[in-house]
């Protein structure tokens, strides 16, 4: 995990000392708030500062200590979250592997049935997201998250028992409901533990797209099964069983927040809090503040991100569900289809890591970087649309280029992650942006019309339109953030940090500087 820190600018001694000494005032303010009986109203970081003011004081630490601390956090958090995100992707995409092993025939799926099954998890996500977001703030987040992971596994195994469209739709609906928490939870955890310049690389690794690679490998391995037990059932049972085991790992080893991390010393907790002091986004607060939700809904930045996510996820919804069928439609058998379905995952993951590395270099041009990167999947969609189906190599190249769409999405996450302050606002918006994610993924499979198989022209045209919309929304968001920074330049320059842990929103704290 040390490679992560190698991608970031190493803070010099002056920066480390400044981060340690400048927020001394914050520690005093935090102590006042906690002693006054307002511990629940301020950010949990204020409690850490108040509890450890004698430990930290004006003590500084070296760049080497800082790097060692973050490597320690990386090794404790990233692997667990990485596997969770991979399993979530596998649970959803396993349907495409099962599809080439007679799932559609055995469950009598006709017409648009398969498309609706592909959309089912996202309907579940929409239904469950509200209650899940509330529970994420009111209950220990990791405990609740571990329960959800357990439910993923149980429902994945239940799919092996399905005998009809209705049964499969219900299982995938509930699966999506419990998996709805993943992206908001991961986004919240990364925003809690890391500085804005450290977040893009972690997002890209955790919210990876290696699921198609593993999915292709599982489908290829199952091709060697020749018994009476259906191959598609083996896929669901194997993935579900492993997911259940991983829920135990999440519960036992993932801390709810830095305050509860038993593997951190008091001084390390203090260091983590002070590292986060100057990005003004806070750690955690259990007090629900409705006015922060009203502010979020009236903010034009919310809606630009919301529609950008929909536009980027329409292709995801279609490709996740129809990937193997598109490749099989080019004339390949089951085994070759399984193998050819693996490279898209590598394209998505590697492009995401590469773009996140570039985005992590700047907080000023990040939206421009994202907008330019959308041109690549746009080119892939145009290639698939214009080349004849008989050009197998060209069609595969276009399809693989299409899968770079994940890079702009995951980098966009790091932008809004760094730009939202106020715990209620963060929880609400991370959930609200999941809603847009789900809406895009519901629409996606519906653009792949059964009567257009195997070319699925409607799906390709929808991708081209969506990428154009996404570019407009991302650039608009960057411009609005830039204008906001211009309007508060004086406050940003004079920011003392006194408000960092008072659970203020990015709008309420006029010294907050947006990533553009």
Coordinates of C-alpha atoms in Angstrom, one line a residue:
X1 CA 0.0 0.0 0.0
X2 CA 3.0 2.2 0.1
X3 CA 2.5 2.8 -3.6
X4 CA -0.4 5.0 -2.7
X5 CA 1.8 7.5 -0.8
X6 CA 4.2 7.4 -3.6
X7 CA 1.6 9.0 -5.9
X8 CA 1.1 12.0 -3.6
X9 CA 3.2 15.1 -2.9
X10 CA 5.3 14.5 0.1
X11 CA 4.6 17.2 2.7
X12 CA 7.7 19.1 3.8
X13 CA 8.6 19.8 7.4
X14 CA 7.1 23.2 7.3
X15 CA 3.7 21.9 6.1
X16 CA 3.7 19.2 8.8
X17 CA 4.6 21.7 11.6
X18 CA 2.0 24.1 10.3
X19 CA -0.7 21.5 10.4
X20 CA 0.2 20.6 13.9
X21 CA 0.6 24.0 15.4
X22 CA -1.9 26.2 13.6
X23 CA -5.0 24.3 14.8
X24 CA -4.1 24.8 18.5
X25 CA -6.9 27.3 18.6
X26 CA -9.2 24.6 17.3
X27 CA -8.3 22.2 20.1
X28 CA -9.2 24.9 22.6
X29 CA -12.5 25.6 20.9
X30 CA -13.2 21.9 20.7
X31 CA -12.5 21.6 24.5
X32 CA -14.8 24.4 25.2
X33 CA -17.6 22.9 23.2
X34 CA -17.2 19.4 24.7
X35 CA -17.0 20.7 28.3
X36 CA -20.1 22.9 27.7
X37 CA -22.0 19.7 27.0
X38 CA -22.2 20.1 23.2
X39 CA -20.2 17.1 22.3
X40 CA -23.0 15.7 20.2
X41 CA -23.4 18.9 18.2
X42 CA -19.8 19.2 17.1
X43 CA -17.8 16.9 14.8
X44 CA -16.3 13.8 16.4
X45 CA -12.9 15.3 15.7
X46 CA -13.6 17.9 18.3
X47 CA -13.9 15.2 20.9
X48 CA -10.6 13.7 19.8
X49 CA -8.9 17.1 20.1
X50 CA -10.6 17.7 23.5
X51 CA -9.6 14.3 24.8
X52 CA -6.0 14.6 23.6
X53 CA -5.2 18.2 23.9
X54 CA -2.4 17.4 26.3
X55 CA -1.1 14.7 24.0
X56 CA -0.9 17.0 21.0
X57 CA -0.5 20.5 22.3
X58 CA 1.8 22.3 20.0
X59 CA 3.8 19.2 19.3
X60 CA 4.9 18.7 15.6
X61 CA 5.8 15.6 13.7
X62 CA 8.1 14.9 10.8
X63 CA 7.2 14.1 7.2
X64 CA 8.5 10.6 7.8
X65 CA 6.1 10.1 10.7
X66 CA 3.2 11.4 8.6
X67 CA 4.0 9.0 5.8
X68 CA 4.3 6.1 8.2
X69 CA 0.9 6.9 9.8
X70 CA -0.9 7.0 6.4
X71 CA 0.7 3.8 5.3
X72 CA -0.6 2.2 8.5
X73 CA -4.1 3.5 7.9
X74 CA -3.9 2.3 4.2
X75 CA -3.1 -1.2 5.2
X76 CA -5.9 -1.4 7.7
X77 CA -8.7 0.2 5.5
X78 CA -8.0 -0.2 1.8
X79 CA -7.8 -4.0 1.5
X80 CA -11.1 -4.5 3.4
X81 CA -13.0 -1.8 1.4
X82 CA -11.4 -3.0 -1.9
X83 CA -12.8 -6.6 -1.4
X84 CA -16.2 -5.2 -0.4
X85 CA -16.5 -3.1 -3.5
X86 CA -15.3 -6.0 -5.7
X87 CA -17.8 -8.3 -4.2
X88 CA -20.6 -5.8 -4.7
X89 CA -19.6 -5.6 -8.4
X90 CA -19.4 -9.3 -8.7
X91 CA -22.8 -9.8 -7.1
X92 CA -24.4 -7.5 -9.6
X93 CA -22.4 -8.7 -12.7
X94 CA -22.7 -12.4 -12.0
X95 CA -25.9 -12.3 -13.9
X96 CA -24.0 -11.7 -17.1
X97 CA -21.8 -14.7 -16.5
X98 CA -24.9 -16.8 -15.7
X99 CA -26.6 -15.6 -18.9
X100 CA -24.2 -17.5 -21.2
X101 CA -25.0 -20.7 -19.2
X102 CA -28.7 -21.0 -20.1
X103 CA -30.0 -18.8 -17.2
X104 CA -32.4 -17.1 -19.6
X105 CA -33.7 -20.4 -20.9
X106 CA -34.0 -22.1 -17.5
X107 CA -35.9 -19.2 -16.0
X108 CA -38.0 -18.6 -19.2
X109 CA -36.8 -15.0 -19.6
X110 CA -38.3 -13.5 -22.8
X111 CA -38.4 -10.1 -24.4
X112 CA -37.2 -7.4 -22.1
X113 CA -37.3 -9.7 -19.0
X114 CA -33.5 -9.9 -18.9
X115 CA -33.2 -6.1 -19.1
X116 CA -35.6 -5.7 -16.2
X117 CA -33.6 -8.2 -14.2
X118 CA -30.5 -6.1 -15.0
X119 CA -32.2 -3.0 -13.6
X120 CA -33.7 -4.7 -10.6
X121 CA -30.8 -4.0 -8.1
X122 CA -31.0 -0.3 -8.8
X123 CA -34.8 -0.2 -8.1
X124 CA -33.9 -1.8 -4.8
X125 CA -31.2 0.8 -4.2
X126 CA -33.7 3.6 -4.7
X127 CA -36.2 2.0 -2.3
X128 CA -33.6 1.3 0.5
X129 CA -31.3 4.3 0.1
X130 CA -33.3 6.7 2.3
X131 CA -33.6 4.4 5.4
X132 CA -30.0 3.3 4.8
X133 CA -28.6 6.8 4.8
X134 CA -30.5 7.6 8.0
X135 CA -29.1 4.4 9.7
X136 CA -25.6 5.3 8.5
X137 CA -25.7 8.4 10.6
X138 CA -27.6 7.2 13.6
X139 CA -25.9 3.8 14.1
X140 CA -22.2 2.7 14.1
X141 CA -21.6 2.9 10.4
X142 CA -19.3 -0.2 10.1
X143 CA -21.6 -2.4 12.2
X144 CA -24.5 -1.5 9.9
X145 CA -22.4 -1.9 6.8
X146 CA -21.2 -5.4 7.9
X147 CA -24.9 -6.4 8.3
X148 CA -25.6 -5.2 4.8
X149 CA -22.6 -7.2 3.4
X150 CA -24.0 -10.3 5.1
X151 CA -27.3 -9.7 3.4
X152 CA -25.6 -9.4 0.0
X153 CA -24.2 -12.9 0.4
X154 CA -27.4 -14.5 1.5
X155 CA -29.4 -13.0 -1.4
X156 CA -26.7 -14.0 -3.9
X157 CA -27.0 -17.6 -2.8
X158 CA -30.8 -17.4 -2.9
X159 CA -30.6 -16.6 -6.7
X160 CA -29.4 -20.1 -7.3
X161 CA -32.8 -21.3 -6.1
X162 CA -34.8 -19.1 -8.5
X163 CA -37.0 -20.8 -11.0
X164 CA -38.8 -17.8 -12.7
X165 CA -38.4 -14.2 -13.7
X166 CA -40.4 -13.0 -10.6
X167 CA -38.1 -14.9 -8.1
X168 CA -34.9 -13.6 -9.8
X169 CA -36.2 -10.0 -10.0
X170 CA -37.1 -10.0 -6.2
X171 CA -33.7 -11.4 -5.2
X172 CA -31.9 -8.9 -7.3
X173 CA -34.2 -6.1 -6.1
X174 CA -33.3 -6.9 -2.4
X175 CA -29.6 -7.4 -3.3
X176 CA -29.5 -3.9 -4.7
X177 CA -31.3 -2.5 -1.7
X178 CA -28.6 -3.8 0.7
X179 CA -25.8 -2.9 -1.6
X180 CA -27.1 0.7 -1.9
X181 CA -25.0 1.6 1.1
X182 CA -21.6 0.7 -0.5
X183 CA -20.7 3.9 -2.4
X184 CA -22.0 6.3 0.2
X185 CA -20.2 4.3 3.0
X186 CA -16.9 4.1 1.1
X187 CA -17.1 7.8 0.1
X188 CA -17.8 8.8 3.8
X189 CA -15.0 6.6 5.1
X190 CA -12.4 8.0 2.7
X191 CA -13.5 11.6 3.3
X192 CA -13.2 10.9 7.0
X193 CA -9.6 9.5 7.0
X194 CA -7.8 11.2 4.1
X195 CA -7.0 14.7 2.8
X196 CA -8.5 15.8 -0.6
X197 CA -5.2 15.2 -2.5
X198 CA -5.0 11.7 -1.0
X199 CA -8.6 10.7 -1.8
X200 CA -8.6 10.2 -5.6
X201 CA -6.0 7.3 -5.6
X202 CA -7.9 5.6 -2.7
X203 CA -11.2 5.9 -4.5
X204 CA -9.8 4.5 -7.7
X205 CA -8.4 1.4 -5.9
X206 CA -11.3 0.7 -3.7
X207 CA -14.1 1.4 -6.2
X208 CA -12.4 -0.7 -8.7
X209 CA -13.8 -2.5 -11.7
X210 CA -12.0 -5.7 -11.6
X211 CA -15.3 -7.5 -11.1
X212 CA -15.5 -8.2 -14.9
X213 CA -12.1 -9.8 -14.7
X214 CA -13.0 -12.1 -11.8
X215 CA -16.4 -12.6 -13.3
X216 CA -14.9 -13.7 -16.6
X217 CA -12.5 -16.0 -14.8
X218 CA -15.3 -17.6 -12.8
X219 CA -17.4 -18.0 -16.0
X220 CA -14.4 -19.6 -17.7
X221 CA -13.7 -22.0 -14.8
X222 CA -17.4 -23.0 -14.7
X223 CA -17.2 -23.9 -18.4
X224 CA -15.3 -27.0 -17.3
X225 CA -18.3 -28.2 -15.2
X226 CA -20.2 -30.9 -17.1
X227 CA -22.4 -32.4 -14.3
X228 CA -26.2 -32.2 -14.0
X229 CA -26.1 -29.3 -11.5
X230 CA -26.6 -26.1 -13.5
X231 CA -23.4 -24.1 -14.0
X232 CA -25.1 -20.7 -13.4
X233 CA -26.2 -21.9 -10.0
X234 CA -22.6 -22.7 -9.0
X235 CA -21.6 -19.1 -9.9
X236 CA -24.2 -17.6 -7.5
X237 CA -23.5 -20.1 -4.7
X238 CA -19.7 -19.6 -4.8
X239 CA -19.9 -15.8 -4.8
X240 CA -22.6 -15.7 -2.1
X241 CA -20.7 -17.9 0.3
X242 CA -17.5 -15.9 0.1
X243 CA -19.4 -12.7 0.6
X244 CA -20.9 -14.0 3.8
X245 CA -17.5 -14.9 5.1
X246 CA -16.2 -11.4 4.2
X247 CA -19.0 -9.7 6.2
X248 CA -17.4 -11.2 9.4
X249 CA -14.0 -9.7 8.4
X250 CA -15.7 -6.2 7.9
X251 CA -17.4 -6.4 11.3
X252 CA -14.2 -7.5 13.2
X253 CA -11.5 -5.4 11.6
X254 CA -13.0 -2.2 10.1
X255 CA -13.2 0.7 12.7
X256 CA -16.2 3.1 12.7
X257 CA -14.0 6.2 12.9
X258 CA -10.4 7.2 14.1
X259 CA -11.7 7.6 17.7
X260 CA -12.6 3.8 17.8
X261 CA -9.5 2.5 16.0
X262 CA -7.8 0.4 18.7
X263 CA -4.7 0.1 16.6
X264 CA -4.0 3.8 16.7
X265 CA -2.3 5.5 19.7
X266 CA -3.8 8.7 21.2
X267 CA -1.0 10.7 19.4
X268 CA -1.8 9.1 16.1
X269 CA -5.5 9.9 16.4
X270 CA -4.5 13.5 17.2
X271 CA -2.2 13.6 14.1
X272 CA -5.0 12.3 11.9
X273 CA -7.4 14.9 13.1
X274 CA -4.9 17.7 12.6
X275 CA -4.0 16.5 9.1
X276 CA -7.7 17.0 8.2
X277 CA -8.0 20.4 9.8
X278 CA -7.4 22.6 6.8
X279 CA -9.8 20.9 4.3
X280 CA -12.8 21.9 6.5
X281 CA -14.8 18.8 5.7
X282 CA -14.9 17.3 9.3
X283 CA -15.0 13.6 10.4
X284 CA -18.3 12.6 11.9
X285 CA -21.3 14.0 13.9
X286 CA -24.3 12.0 15.2
X287 CA -26.6 15.1 15.3
X288 CA -29.1 15.2 12.4
X289 CA -29.4 18.8 11.0
X290 CA -32.3 19.3 8.6
X291 CA -31.1 22.7 7.5
X292 CA -28.0 21.1 5.9
X293 CA -30.3 19.0 3.7
X294 CA -32.3 22.1 2.6
X295 CA -29.0 23.8 1.7
X296 CA -27.9 20.8 -0.3
X297 CA -31.1 20.6 -2.3
X298 CA -31.0 24.4 -3.2
X299 CA -27.4 24.3 -4.3
X300 CA -27.0 24.2 -8.1
X301 CA -23.7 22.2 -7.7
X302 CA -25.8 19.3 -6.3
X303 CA -27.8 19.1 -9.5
X304 CA -24.9 19.4 -11.9
X305 CA -23.2 16.5 -10.2
X306 CA -26.5 14.6 -10.0
X307 CA -27.1 14.7 -13.8
X308 CA -23.4 14.1 -14.6
X309 CA -23.6 10.9 -12.6
X310 CA -26.7 9.8 -14.4
X311 CA -25.1 10.5 -17.7
X312 CA -22.0 8.5 -16.8
X313 CA -23.9 5.5 -15.3
X314 CA -26.4 4.9 -18.2
X315 CA -23.5 3.2 -20.1
X316 CA -22.5 1.3 -17.0
X317 CA -25.9 -0.1 -16.5
X318 CA -26.1 -1.3 -20.1
X319 CA -22.5 -2.7 -20.3
X320 CA -22.7 -4.4 -16.9
X321 CA -25.7 -6.4 -17.9
X322 CA -25.1 -7.0 -21.6
X323 CA -21.3 -7.2 -21.8
X324 CA -21.1 -11.0 -22.4
X325 CA -24.1 -11.0 -24.7
X326 CA -22.5 -8.2 -26.9
X327 CA -19.3 -10.2 -27.2
X328 CA -21.2 -13.5 -27.8
X329 CA -23.2 -11.7 -30.5
X330 CA -19.9 -11.2 -32.4
X331 CA -19.8 -15.0 -32.9
X332 CA -17.7 -16.3 -30.0
X333 CA -18.5 -19.5 -28.0
X334 CA -19.0 -19.6 -24.2
X335 CA -15.4 -20.1 -23.3
X336 CA -14.0 -17.4 -25.6
X337 CA -16.8 -15.0 -24.5
X338 CA -15.8 -15.5 -20.9
X339 CA -12.1 -14.8 -21.6
X340 CA -12.8 -11.8 -23.9
X341 CA -15.1 -10.3 -21.2
X342 CA -12.1 -10.0 -18.8
X343 CA -10.1 -7.1 -20.5
X344 CA -12.8 -4.5 -20.0
X345 CA -12.3 -4.7 -16.2
X346 CA -8.6 -4.1 -16.6
X347 CA -9.3 -1.1 -18.9
X348 CA -11.7 0.4 -16.3
X349 CA -9.5 -0.1 -13.3
X350 CA -6.2 1.0 -14.9
X351 CA -7.7 4.1 -16.5
X352 CA -9.3 4.9 -13.1
X353 CA -6.0 4.7 -11.3
X354 CA -4.2 6.7 -14.0
X355 CA -6.7 9.5 -14.1
X356 CA -6.9 9.6 -10.3
X357 CA -3.1 10.0 -10.2
X358 CA -3.4 13.0 -12.5
X359 CA -6.4 14.5 -10.6
X360 CA -4.5 14.1 -7.3
X361 CA -1.8 16.5 -8.6
X362 CA -4.2 19.5 -8.6
X363 CA -7.3 20.8 -6.9
X364 CA -7.7 23.7 -9.4
X365 CA -8.2 21.9 -12.7
X366 CA -9.8 18.6 -11.6
X367 CA -13.1 19.1 -13.3
X368 CA -11.4 20.0 -16.6
X369 CA -9.3 16.7 -16.3
X370 CA -12.5 14.8 -15.8
X371 CA -14.3 16.5 -18.7
X372 CA -11.4 15.8 -21.1
X373 CA -11.2 12.1 -20.0
X374 CA -14.9 11.6 -21.0
X375 CA -13.8 12.1 -24.6
X376 CA -12.1 8.6 -24.6
X377 CA -15.2 6.5 -23.9
X378 CA -17.1 8.8 -26.3
X379 CA -14.6 7.8 -29.1
X380 CA -15.2 4.1 -28.1
X381 CA -18.9 4.5 -28.5
X382 CA -18.5 6.2 -31.9
X383 CA -16.2 3.4 -33.1
X384 CA -18.8 0.7 -32.1
X385 CA -21.6 2.6 -33.8
X386 CA -19.8 3.3 -37.1
X387 CA -17.8 0.1 -37.7
X388 CA -19.5 -2.8 -39.4
X389 CA -20.3 -5.8 -37.2
X390 CA -18.0 -8.0 -39.4
X391 CA -15.0 -6.0 -38.2
X392 CA -14.5 -8.1 -35.1
X393 CA -11.2 -6.6 -34.1
X394 CA -12.5 -3.0 -34.5
X395 CA -15.7 -3.8 -32.5
X396 CA -13.7 -5.3 -29.6
X397 CA -11.3 -2.4 -29.5
X398 CA -14.2 0.1 -29.5
X399 CA -15.9 -1.9 -26.7
X400 CA -12.7 -2.0 -24.6
X401 CA -12.2 1.7 -25.0
X402 CA -15.7 2.3 -23.9
X403 CA -14.8 0.8 -20.5
X404 CA -12.6 3.8 -19.7
X405 CA -15.9 5.5 -18.7
X406 CA -15.3 4.4 -15.1
X407 CA -12.2 6.7 -14.8
X408 CA -14.1 10.0 -15.1
X409 CA -16.8 8.8 -12.7
X410 CA -14.5 7.7 -10.0
X411 CA -12.5 10.9 -10.3
X412 CA -15.7 12.9 -10.1
X413 CA -16.4 11.2 -6.8
X414 CA -13.1 12.7 -5.4
X415 CA -14.2 16.2 -6.5
X416 CA -17.6 16.2 -4.7
X417 CA -16.0 14.3 -1.8
X418 CA -13.6 17.2 -1.2
X419 CA -16.3 19.8 -1.7
X420 CA -19.0 18.9 0.9
X421 CA -18.8 19.8 4.6
X422 CA -21.3 19.3 7.4
X423 CA -21.9 15.7 8.4
X424 CA -25.7 15.6 7.7
X425 CA -25.1 17.3 4.3
X426 CA -22.4 14.7 3.5
X427 CA -24.5 11.7 4.4
X428 CA -27.5 13.1 2.5
X429 CA -25.6 14.0 -0.6
X430 CA -23.6 10.8 -0.8
X431 CA -26.9 9.0 -0.6
X432 CA -28.6 11.4 -3.1
X433 CA -25.8 10.9 -5.5
X434 CA -26.3 7.1 -5.1
X435 CA -29.9 7.7 -6.3
X436 CA -28.6 9.3 -9.5
X437 CA -26.2 6.4 -9.8
X438 CA -29.1 4.0 -9.5
X439 CA -31.3 6.0 -11.9
X440 CA -28.5 5.8 -14.6
X441 CA -28.1 2.1 -14.1
X442 CA -31.9 1.5 -14.3
X443 CA -32.0 3.5 -17.6
X444 CA -28.9 1.8 -19.1
X445 CA -30.3 -1.8 -19.7
X446 CA -33.5 -0.4 -21.1
X447 CA -31.6 1.2 -23.9
X448 CA -30.5 -2.2 -25.0
X449 CA -33.6 -3.4 -26.8
X450 CA -34.1 -7.1 -27.4
X451 CA -35.2 -6.7 -31.0
X452 CA -31.9 -4.9 -31.8
X453 CA -29.7 -7.8 -30.7
X454 CA -26.9 -8.4 -31.2
X455 CA -25.9 -4.9 -32.4
X456 CA -28.0 -3.1 -29.7
X457 CA -27.8 0.2 -31.7
X458 CA -30.1 2.0 -29.3
X459 CA -27.7 1.4 -26.4
X460 CA -24.7 2.7 -28.3
X461 CA -26.5 5.9 -29.3
X462 CA -27.6 6.5 -25.7
X463 CA -24.0 6.3 -24.6
X464 CA -22.9 8.9 -27.1
X465 CA -25.6 11.3 -26.0
X466 CA -24.9 10.7 -22.3
X467 CA -21.2 11.4 -22.6
X468 CA -21.9 14.8 -24.2
X469 CA -24.3 15.7 -21.4
X470 CA -21.7 14.6 -18.8
X471 CA -19.0 16.8 -20.3
X472 CA -21.4 19.8 -20.1
X473 CA -22.4 19.1 -16.4
X474 CA -18.8 18.5 -15.2
X475 CA -17.5 21.7 -16.7
X476 CA -20.5 23.6 -15.4
X477 CA -19.8 22.3 -11.9
X478 CA -16.2 23.4 -12.1
X479 CA -17.2 26.9 -13.2
X480 CA -19.7 27.3 -10.3
X481 CA -17.1 26.2 -7.8
X482 CA -14.5 28.6 -9.3
X483 CA -17.0 31.5 -9.0
X484 CA -17.7 30.6 -5.4
X485 CA -14.0 30.7 -4.5
X486 CA -13.7 34.1 -6.2
X487 CA -16.5 35.4 -4.0
X488 CA -14.8 34.3 -0.8
X489 CA -11.1 34.9 -1.6
X490 CA -10.6 37.3 1.3
X491 CA -12.2 34.8 3.8
X492 CA -10.1 31.9 2.4
X493 CA -6.9 33.9 2.7
X494 CA -7.7 34.9 6.3
X495 CA -9.1 31.6 7.4
X496 CA -8.0 30.8 11.0
X497 CA -9.4 27.3 11.2
X498 CA -11.5 28.2 14.2
X499 CA -14.6 26.7 12.5
X500 CA -13.1 23.4 11.3
X501 CA -14.7 21.1 13.8
X502 CA -18.0 22.9 14.4
X503 CA -19.8 20.7 11.8
X504 CA -20.5 23.7 9.5
X505 CA -21.4 23.1 5.9
X506 CA -19.1 24.3 3.1
X507 CA -21.5 27.2 2.5
X508 CA -21.7 28.2 6.2
X509 CA -17.9 28.2 6.6
X510 CA -16.9 31.1 4.3
X511 CA -13.2 30.1 4.5
X512 CA -14.0 26.8 2.8
X513 CA -12.2 26.5 -0.6
X514 CA -13.8 24.3 -3.3
X515 CA -11.8 21.9 -5.5
X516 CA -12.5 23.0 -9.0

